[in-house]
PDB file of N, CA and C in Angstrom:
ATOM      1  N   MET A  92      89.990  83.793 100.593  1.00  0.00           N
ATOM      2  CA  MET A  92      89.305  82.912 101.490  1.00  0.00           C
ATOM      3  C   MET A  92      87.794  83.166 101.467  1.00  0.00           C
ATOM      4  N   TYR A  93      87.408  84.448 101.467  1.00  0.00           N
ATOM      5  CA  TYR A  93      85.974  84.773 101.500  1.00  0.00           C
ATOM      6  C   TYR A  93      85.256  84.205 100.285  1.00  0.00           C
ATOM      7  N   VAL A  94      85.825  84.423  99.117  1.00  0.00           N
ATOM      8  CA  VAL A  94      85.162  83.971  97.887  1.00  0.00           C
ATOM      9  C   VAL A  94      85.060  82.455  97.862  1.00  0.00           C
ATOM     10  N   LEU A  95      86.099  81.762  98.292  1.00  0.00           N
ATOM     11  CA  LEU A  95      86.062  80.301  98.299  1.00  0.00           C
ATOM     12  C   LEU A  95      85.122  79.761  99.375  1.00  0.00           C
ATOM     13  N   SER A  96      85.191  80.319 100.581  1.00  0.00           N
ATOM     14  CA  SER A  96      84.412  79.781 101.695  1.00  0.00           C
ATOM     15  C   SER A  96      82.939  80.150 101.628  1.00  0.00           C
ATOM     16  N   VAL A  97      82.649  81.415 101.413  1.00  0.00           N
ATOM     17  CA  VAL A  97      81.273  81.891 101.485  1.00  0.00           C
ATOM     18  C   VAL A  97      80.560  81.794 100.145  1.00  0.00           C
ATOM     19  N   ARG A  98      81.256  82.106  99.076  1.00  0.00           N
ATOM     20  CA  ARG A  98      80.637  82.137  97.749  1.00  0.00           C
ATOM     21  C   ARG A  98      80.932  80.900  96.912  1.00  0.00           C
ATOM     22  N   GLY A  99      81.657  79.950  97.449  1.00  0.00           N
ATOM     23  CA  GLY A  99      81.968  78.729  96.719  1.00  0.00           C
ATOM     24  C   GLY A  99      82.813  78.966  95.481  1.00  0.00           C
ATOM     25  N   GLY A 100      83.591  80.036  95.472  1.00  0.00           N
ATOM     26  CA  GLY A 100      84.444  80.361  94.335  1.00  0.00           C
ATOM     27  C   GLY A 100      83.759  81.190  93.263  1.00  0.00           C
ATOM     28  N   ASP A 101      82.486  81.498  93.431  1.00  0.00           N
ATOM     29  CA  ASP A 101      81.738  82.279  92.440  1.00  0.00           C
ATOM     30  C   ASP A 101      81.977  83.769  92.672  1.00  0.00           C
ATOM     31  N   VAL A 102      82.573  84.440  91.700  1.00  0.00           N
ATOM     32  CA  VAL A 102      82.872  85.867  91.835  1.00  0.00           C
ATOM     33  C   VAL A 102      81.902  86.746  91.053  1.00  0.00           C
ATOM     34  N   SER A 103      80.820  86.166  90.556  1.00  0.00           N
ATOM     35  CA  SER A 103      79.896  86.943  89.726  1.00  0.00           C
ATOM     36  C   SER A 103      79.234  88.081  90.495  1.00  0.00           C
ATOM     37  N   PHE A 104      79.144  87.965  91.827  1.00  0.00           N
ATOM     38  CA  PHE A 104      78.508  89.013  92.616  1.00  0.00           C
ATOM     39  C   PHE A 104      79.279  90.325  92.563  1.00  0.00           C
ATOM     40  N   ILE A 105      80.570  90.276  92.317  1.00  0.00           N
ATOM     41  CA  ILE A 105      81.385  91.479  92.295  1.00  0.00           C
ATOM     42  C   ILE A 105      82.096  91.672  90.958  1.00  0.00           C
ATOM     43  N   ALA A 106      82.190  90.616  90.166  1.00  0.00           N
ATOM     44  CA  ALA A 106      82.949  90.676  88.913  1.00  0.00           C
ATOM     45  C   ALA A 106      82.343  91.639  87.906  1.00  0.00           C
ATOM     46  N   ARG A 107      81.051  91.909  87.996  1.00  0.00           N
ATOM     47  CA  ARG A 107      80.438  92.829  87.023  1.00  0.00           C
ATOM     48  C   ARG A 107      80.962  94.252  87.179  1.00  0.00           C
ATOM     49  N   HIS A 108      81.578  94.556  88.319  1.00  0.00           N
ATOM     50  CA  HIS A 108      82.106  95.892  88.569  1.00  0.00           C
ATOM     51  C   HIS A 108      83.590  96.020  88.216  1.00  0.00           C
ATOM     52  N   LEU A 109      84.206  94.922  87.823  1.00  0.00           N
ATOM     53  CA  LEU A 109      85.646  94.901  87.595  1.00  0.00           C
ATOM     54  C   LEU A 109      85.951  94.385  86.199  1.00  0.00           C
ATOM     55  N   PRO A 110      87.140  94.687  85.680  1.00  0.00           N
ATOM     56  CA  PRO A 110      87.504  94.192  84.351  1.00  0.00           C
ATOM     57  C   PRO A 110      87.630  92.669  84.323  1.00  0.00           C
ATOM     58  N   ASP A 111      87.506  92.097  83.135  1.00  0.00           N
ATOM     59  CA  ASP A 111      87.643  90.647  82.976  1.00  0.00           C
ATOM     60  C   ASP A 111      89.016  90.192  83.467  1.00  0.00           C
ATOM     61  N   GLY A 112      89.029  89.060  84.131  1.00  0.00           N
ATOM     62  CA  GLY A 112      90.284  88.500  84.616  1.00  0.00           C
ATOM     63  C   GLY A 112      90.780  89.097  85.921  1.00  0.00           C
ATOM     64  N   TRP A 113      90.005  89.963  86.543  1.00  0.00           N
ATOM     65  CA  TRP A 113      90.446  90.587  87.792  1.00  0.00           C
ATOM     66  C   TRP A 113      90.678  89.537  88.879  1.00  0.00           C
ATOM     67  N   PHE A 114      89.759  88.581  88.941  1.00  0.00           N
ATOM     68  CA  PHE A 114      89.884  87.522  89.934  1.00  0.00           C
ATOM     69  C   PHE A 114      90.460  86.281  89.273  1.00  0.00           C
ATOM     70  N   SER A 115      91.651  85.939  89.652  1.00  0.00           N
ATOM     71  CA  SER A 115      92.234  84.659  89.268  1.00  0.00           C
ATOM     72  C   SER A 115      92.465  83.921  90.578  1.00  0.00           C
ATOM     73  N   LEU A 116      91.470  83.156  90.958  1.00  0.00           N
ATOM     74  CA  LEU A 116      91.519  82.511  92.266  1.00  0.00           C
ATOM     75  C   LEU A 116      92.514  81.365  92.301  1.00  0.00           C
ATOM     76  N   ALA A 117      93.296  81.356  93.346  1.00  0.00           N
ATOM     77  CA  ALA A 117      94.154  80.208  93.598  1.00  0.00           C
ATOM     78  C   ALA A 117      93.254  79.116  94.154  1.00  0.00           C
ATOM     79  N   SER A 118      93.242  77.973  93.497  1.00  0.00           N
ATOM     80  CA  SER A 118      92.328  76.916  93.941  1.00  0.00           C
ATOM     81  C   SER A 118      93.050  75.589  94.138  1.00  0.00           C
ATOM     82  N   GLY A 119      94.290  75.672  94.562  1.00  0.00           N
ATOM     83  CA  GLY A 119      95.040  74.456  94.840  1.00  0.00           C
ATOM     84  C   GLY A 119      94.567  73.803  96.129  1.00  0.00           C
ATOM     85  N   PRO A 120      95.091  72.629  96.444  1.00  0.00           N
ATOM     86  CA  PRO A 120      94.646  71.913  97.638  1.00  0.00           C
ATOM     87  C   PRO A 120      94.931  72.674  98.939  1.00  0.00           C
ATOM     88  N   ALA A 121      96.032  73.378  99.014  1.00  0.00           N
ATOM     89  CA  ALA A 121      96.349  74.127 100.239  1.00  0.00           C
ATOM     90  C   ALA A 121      95.358  75.267 100.442  1.00  0.00           C
ATOM     91  N   THR A 122      95.025  75.965  99.369  1.00  0.00           N
ATOM     92  CA  THR A 122      94.064  77.065  99.461  1.00  0.00           C
ATOM     93  C   THR A 122      92.682  76.551  99.815  1.00  0.00           C
ATOM     94  N   GLN A 123      92.282  75.432  99.209  1.00  0.00           N
ATOM     95  CA  GLN A 123      90.978  74.839  99.515  1.00  0.00           C
ATOM     96  C   GLN A 123      90.900  74.420 100.983  1.00  0.00           C
ATOM     97  N   ALA A 124      91.974  73.827 101.501  1.00  0.00           N
ATOM     98  CA  ALA A 124      91.992  73.391 102.901  1.00  0.00           C
ATOM     99  C   ALA A 124      91.927  74.585 103.850  1.00  0.00           C
ATOM    100  N   LEU A 125      92.655  75.640 103.522  1.00  0.00           N
ATOM    101  CA  LEU A 125      92.623  76.835 104.360  1.00  0.00           C
ATOM    102  C   LEU A 125      91.246  77.489 104.327  1.00  0.00           C
ATOM    103  N   ALA A 126      90.635  77.550 103.158  1.00  0.00           N
ATOM    104  CA  ALA A 126      89.298  78.137 103.036  1.00  0.00           C
ATOM    105  C   ALA A 126      88.268  77.324 103.808  1.00  0.00           C
ATOM    106  N   ALA A 127      88.404  76.013 103.799  1.00  0.00           N
ATOM    107  CA  ALA A 127      87.452  75.152 104.505  1.00  0.00           C
ATOM    108  C   ALA A 127      87.589  75.271 106.019  1.00  0.00           C
ATOM    109  N   SER A 128      88.790  75.558 106.502  1.00  0.00           N
ATOM    110  CA  SER A 128      89.001  75.600 107.951  1.00  0.00           C
ATOM    111  C   SER A 128      89.053  77.014 108.520  1.00  0.00           C
ATOM    112  N   PHE A 129      88.889  78.026 107.694  1.00  0.00           N
ATOM    113  CA  PHE A 129      88.985  79.409 108.168  1.00  0.00           C
ATOM    114  C   PHE A 129      87.765  79.760 109.013  1.00  0.00           C
ATOM    115  N   PRO A 130      87.970  80.225 110.255  1.00  0.00           N
ATOM    116  CA  PRO A 130      86.818  80.557 111.101  1.00  0.00           C
ATOM    117  C   PRO A 130      86.193  81.890 110.688  1.00  0.00           C
ATOM    118  N   LEU A 131      84.883  81.932 110.633  1.00  0.00           N
ATOM    119  CA  LEU A 131      84.121  83.136 110.302  1.00  0.00           C
ATOM    120  C   LEU A 131      84.587  83.800 109.002  1.00  0.00           C
ATOM    121  N   PRO A 132      84.516  83.098 107.881  1.00  0.00           N
ATOM    122  CA  PRO A 132      84.991  83.673 106.623  1.00  0.00           C
ATOM    123  C   PRO A 132      84.191  84.896 106.183  1.00  0.00           C
ATOM    124  N   GLY A 133      82.984  85.066 106.687  1.00  0.00           N
ATOM    125  CA  GLY A 133      82.191  86.238 106.332  1.00  0.00           C
ATOM    126  C   GLY A 133      82.839  87.543 106.747  1.00  0.00           C
ATOM    127  N   LEU A 134      83.720  87.483 107.747  1.00  0.00           N
ATOM    128  CA  LEU A 134      84.412  88.692 108.188  1.00  0.00           C
ATOM    129  C   LEU A 134      85.410  89.196 107.150  1.00  0.00           C
ATOM    130  N   LEU A 135      85.751  88.353 106.196  1.00  0.00           N
ATOM    131  CA  LEU A 135      86.705  88.754 105.158  1.00  0.00           C
ATOM    132  C   LEU A 135      86.034  89.447 103.977  1.00  0.00           C
ATOM    133  N   ALA A 136      84.723  89.635 104.025  1.00  0.00           N
ATOM    134  CA  ALA A 136      84.005  90.233 102.900  1.00  0.00           C
ATOM    135  C   ALA A 136      84.554  91.607 102.544  1.00  0.00           C
ATOM    136  N   ALA A 137      84.954  92.370 103.537  1.00  0.00           N
ATOM    137  CA  ALA A 137      85.481  93.711 103.269  1.00  0.00           C
ATOM    138  C   ALA A 137      86.810  93.668 102.529  1.00  0.00           C
ATOM    139  N   ALA A 138      87.507  92.541 102.583  1.00  0.00           N
ATOM    140  CA  ALA A 138      88.807  92.431 101.937  1.00  0.00           C
ATOM    141  C   ALA A 138      88.713  92.067 100.463  1.00  0.00           C
ATOM    142  N   VAL A 139      87.504  91.751  99.972  1.00  0.00           N
ATOM    143  CA  VAL A 139      87.365  91.341  98.573  1.00  0.00           C
ATOM    144  C   VAL A 139      87.865  92.432  97.640  1.00  0.00           C
ATOM    145  N   LEU A 140      87.542  93.679  97.927  1.00  0.00           N
ATOM    146  CA  LEU A 140      87.977  94.791  97.084  1.00  0.00           C
ATOM    147  C   LEU A 140      89.136  95.567  97.692  1.00  0.00           C
ATOM    148  N   GLY A 141      89.740  95.036  98.733  1.00  0.00           N
ATOM    149  CA  GLY A 141      90.801  95.755  99.420  1.00  0.00           C
ATOM    150  C   GLY A 141      91.931  96.198  98.520  1.00  0.00           C
ATOM    151  N   ALA A 142      92.382  95.349  97.642  1.00  0.00           N
ATOM    152  CA  ALA A 142      93.484  95.710  96.751  1.00  0.00           C
ATOM    153  C   ALA A 142      93.078  96.830  95.815  1.00  0.00           C
ATOM    154  N   LEU A 143      91.865  96.789  95.301  1.00  0.00           N
ATOM    155  CA  LEU A 143      91.388  97.845  94.405  1.00  0.00           C
ATOM    156  C   LEU A 143      91.331  99.179  95.135  1.00  0.00           C
ATOM    157  N   VAL A 144      90.842  99.168  96.352  1.00  0.00           N
ATOM    158  CA  VAL A 144      90.748 100.403  97.132  1.00  0.00           C
ATOM    159  C   VAL A 144      92.131 100.984  97.371  1.00  0.00           C
ATOM    160  N   LEU A 145      93.104 100.147  97.709  1.00  0.00           N
ATOM    161  CA  LEU A 145      94.457 100.639  97.944  1.00  0.00           C
ATOM    162  C   LEU A 145      95.085 101.209  96.680  1.00  0.00           C
ATOM    163  N   VAL A 146      94.846 100.594  95.547  1.00  0.00           N
ATOM    164  CA  VAL A 146      95.392 101.101  94.285  1.00  0.00           C
ATOM    165  C   VAL A 146      94.796 102.463  93.960  1.00  0.00           C
ATOM    166  N   VAL A 147      93.486 102.602  94.113  1.00  0.00           N
ATOM    167  CA  VAL A 147      92.838 103.885  93.829  1.00  0.00           C
ATOM    168  C   VAL A 147      93.332 104.952  94.800  1.00  0.00           C
ATOM    169  N   TYR A 148      93.442 104.606  96.072  1.00  0.00           N
ATOM    170  CA  TYR A 148      93.932 105.562  97.070  1.00  0.00           C
ATOM    171  C   TYR A 148      95.355 106.001  96.742  1.00  0.00           C
ATOM    172  N   ASP A 149      96.231 105.049  96.428  1.00  0.00           N
ATOM    173  CA  ASP A 149      97.613 105.394  96.096  1.00  0.00           C
ATOM    174  C   ASP A 149      97.690 106.272  94.860  1.00  0.00           C
ATOM    175  N   THR A 150      96.876 105.977  93.859  1.00  0.00           N
ATOM    176  CA  THR A 150      96.868 106.787  92.644  1.00  0.00           C
ATOM    177  C   THR A 150      96.433 108.212  92.950  1.00  0.00           C
ATOM    178  N   ALA A 151      95.371 108.363  93.721  1.00  0.00           N
ATOM    179  CA  ALA A 151      94.898 109.702  94.082  1.00  0.00           C
ATOM    180  C   ALA A 151      95.933 110.440  94.921  1.00  0.00           C
ATOM    181  N   LEU A 152      96.579 109.736  95.835  1.00  0.00           N
ATOM    182  CA  LEU A 152      97.592 110.358  96.672  1.00  0.00           C
ATOM    183  C   LEU A 152      98.769 110.847  95.837  1.00  0.00           C
ATOM    184  N   LEU A 153      99.257 110.008  94.937  1.00  0.00           N
ATOM    185  CA  LEU A 153     100.380 110.415  94.091  1.00  0.00           C
ATOM    186  C   LEU A 153     100.005 111.580  93.183  1.00  0.00           C
ATOM    187  N   TYR A 154      98.787 111.572  92.654  1.00  0.00           N
ATOM    188  CA  TYR A 154      98.329 112.679  91.813  1.00  0.00           C
ATOM    189  C   TYR A 154      98.311 113.972  92.618  1.00  0.00           C
ATOM    190  N   ASN A 155      97.757 113.914  93.818  1.00  0.00           N
ATOM    191  CA  ASN A 155      97.659 115.114  94.643  1.00  0.00           C
ATOM    192  C   ASN A 155      99.023 115.589  95.130  1.00  0.00           C
ATOM    193  N   LEU A 156      99.938 114.674  95.404  1.00  0.00           N
ATOM    194  CA  LEU A 156     101.282 115.078  95.806  1.00  0.00           C
ATOM    195  C   LEU A 156     102.001 115.797  94.669  1.00  0.00           C
ATOM    196  N   GLY A 157     101.669 115.448  93.433  1.00  0.00           N
ATOM    197  CA  GLY A 157     102.253 116.125  92.281  1.00  0.00           C
ATOM    198  C   GLY A 157     101.828 117.577  92.176  1.00  0.00           C
ATOM    199  N   HIS A 158     100.693 117.920  92.761  1.00  0.00           N
ATOM    200  CA  HIS A 158     100.178 119.290  92.729  1.00  0.00           C
ATOM    201  C   HIS A 158     100.350 119.994  94.071  1.00  0.00           C
ATOM    202  N   LEU A 159     101.157 119.438  94.932  1.00  0.00           N
ATOM    203  CA  LEU A 159     101.311 119.969  96.278  1.00  0.00           C
ATOM    204  C   LEU A 159     101.989 121.334  96.296  1.00  0.00           C
ATOM    205  N   GLY A 160     102.927 121.564  95.392  1.00  0.00           N
ATOM    206  CA  GLY A 160     103.673 122.819  95.393  1.00  0.00           C
ATOM    207  C   GLY A 160     102.794 124.049  95.321  1.00  0.00           C
ATOM    208  N   ALA A 161     101.736 123.997  94.543  1.00  0.00           N
ATOM    209  CA  ALA A 161     100.844 125.148  94.393  1.00  0.00           C
ATOM    210  C   ALA A 161      99.966 125.356  95.615  1.00  0.00           C
ATOM    211  N   GLN A 162      99.856 124.350  96.465  1.00  0.00           N
ATOM    212  CA  GLN A 162      98.947 124.429  97.612  1.00  0.00           C
ATOM    213  C   GLN A 162      99.655 124.628  98.949  1.00  0.00           C
ATOM    214  N   VAL A 163     100.974 124.629  98.958  1.00  0.00           N
ATOM    215  CA  VAL A 163     101.700 124.704 100.223  1.00  0.00           C
ATOM    216  C   VAL A 163     101.460 126.032 100.934  1.00  0.00           C
ATOM    217  N   ILE A 164     101.628 127.135 100.250  1.00  0.00           N
ATOM    218  CA  ILE A 164     101.485 128.444 100.894  1.00  0.00           C
ATOM    219  C   ILE A 164     100.048 128.693 101.348  1.00  0.00           C
ATOM    220  N   PRO A 165      99.027 128.512 100.485  1.00  0.00           N
ATOM    221  CA  PRO A 165      97.654 128.709 100.991  1.00  0.00           C
ATOM    222  C   PRO A 165      97.312 127.757 102.141  1.00  0.00           C
ATOM    223  N   GLY A 166      97.777 126.535 102.068  1.00  0.00           N
ATOM    224  CA  GLY A 166      97.515 125.583 103.143  1.00  0.00           C
ATOM    225  C   GLY A 166      98.170 126.007 104.445  1.00  0.00           C
ATOM    226  N   ALA A 167      99.400 126.490 104.363  1.00  0.00           N
ATOM    227  CA  ALA A 167     100.101 126.958 105.560  1.00  0.00           C
ATOM    228  C   ALA A 167      99.398 128.166 106.162  1.00  0.00           C
ATOM    229  N   VAL A 168      98.926 129.080 105.320  1.00  0.00           N
ATOM    230  CA  VAL A 168      98.197 130.257 105.810  1.00  0.00           C
ATOM    231  C   VAL A 168      96.936 129.829 106.554  1.00  0.00           C
ATOM    232  N   VAL A 169      96.198 128.888 105.990  1.00  0.00           N
ATOM    233  CA  VAL A 169      94.973 128.406 106.640  1.00  0.00           C
ATOM    234  C   VAL A 169      95.304 127.731 107.970  1.00  0.00           C
ATOM    235  N   LEU A 170      96.323 126.884 107.993  1.00  0.00           N
ATOM    236  CA  LEU A 170      96.695 126.212 109.240  1.00  0.00           C
ATOM    237  C   LEU A 170      97.136 127.197 110.322  1.00  0.00           C
ATOM    238  N   ILE A 171      97.900 128.204 109.941  1.00  0.00           N
ATOM    239  CA  ILE A 171      98.340 129.213 110.910  1.00  0.00           C
ATOM    240  C   ILE A 171      97.145 129.999 111.428  1.00  0.00           C
ATOM    241  N   ALA A 172      96.226 130.372 110.535  1.00  0.00           N
ATOM    242  CA  ALA A 172      95.034 131.121 110.951  1.00  0.00           C
ATOM    243  C   ALA A 172      94.169 130.297 111.902  1.00  0.00           C
ATOM    244  N   VAL A 173      93.992 129.035 111.607  1.00  0.00           N
ATOM    245  CA  VAL A 173      93.183 128.176 112.474  1.00  0.00           C
ATOM    246  C   VAL A 173      93.865 127.999 113.831  1.00  0.00           C
ATOM    247  N   ARG A 174      95.151 127.815 113.808  1.00  0.00           N
ATOM    248  CA  ARG A 174      95.896 127.657 115.070  1.00  0.00           C
ATOM    249  C   ARG A 174      95.802 128.928 115.904  1.00  0.00           C
ATOM    250  N   TYR A 175      95.964 130.081 115.267  1.00  0.00           N
ATOM    251  CA  TYR A 175      95.855 131.359 115.966  1.00  0.00           C
ATOM    252  C   TYR A 175      94.435 131.554 116.496  1.00  0.00           C
ATOM    253  N   GLY A 176      93.439 131.227 115.684  1.00  0.00           N
ATOM    254  CA  GLY A 176      92.045 131.355 116.107  1.00  0.00           C
ATOM    255  C   GLY A 176      91.721 130.445 117.273  1.00  0.00           C
ATOM    256  N   ALA A 177      92.268 129.254 117.283  1.00  0.00           N
ATOM    257  CA  ALA A 177      92.020 128.315 118.381  1.00  0.00           C
ATOM    258  C   ALA A 177      92.616 128.829 119.681  1.00  0.00           C
ATOM    259  N   ARG A 178      93.733 129.508 119.597  1.00  0.00           N
ATOM    260  CA  ARG A 178      94.361 130.068 120.787  1.00  0.00           C
ATOM    261  C   ARG A 178      93.625 131.318 121.278  1.00  0.00           C
ATOM    262  N   SER A 179      93.084 132.093 120.356  1.00  0.00           N
ATOM    263  CA  SER A 179      92.434 133.354 120.704  1.00  0.00           C
ATOM    264  C   SER A 179      91.026 133.177 121.237  1.00  0.00           C
ATOM    265  N   PHE A 180      90.323 132.160 120.773  1.00  0.00           N
ATOM    266  CA  PHE A 180      88.925 131.954 121.157  1.00  0.00           C
ATOM    267  C   PHE A 180      88.765 130.601 121.854  1.00  0.00           C
ATOM    268  N   PRO A 181      88.826 130.607 123.186  1.00  0.00           N
ATOM    269  CA  PRO A 181      88.734 129.321 123.899  1.00  0.00           C
ATOM    270  C   PRO A 181      87.404 128.733 123.836  1.00  0.00           C
TER     271      PRO A 181
END
């Protein structure tokens, strides 16, 4: 909606940061009508890269979960120490 309403369908402002073909805009009559009637389309600007952000976050999360086994014991020691310290020093 943001790209259609605010940018008139032009994705060049963000396309230089993404691979070719990243944006395949749906431009049928229903999408055009929704874009024309959407109130305050500028508020959707943050959603332009939303899918990319979620993919990167999920990838990083899965990578880090794969290395979790080596970090469980040191992490637990730190959490216990912090919890004990919080109780000891008001």
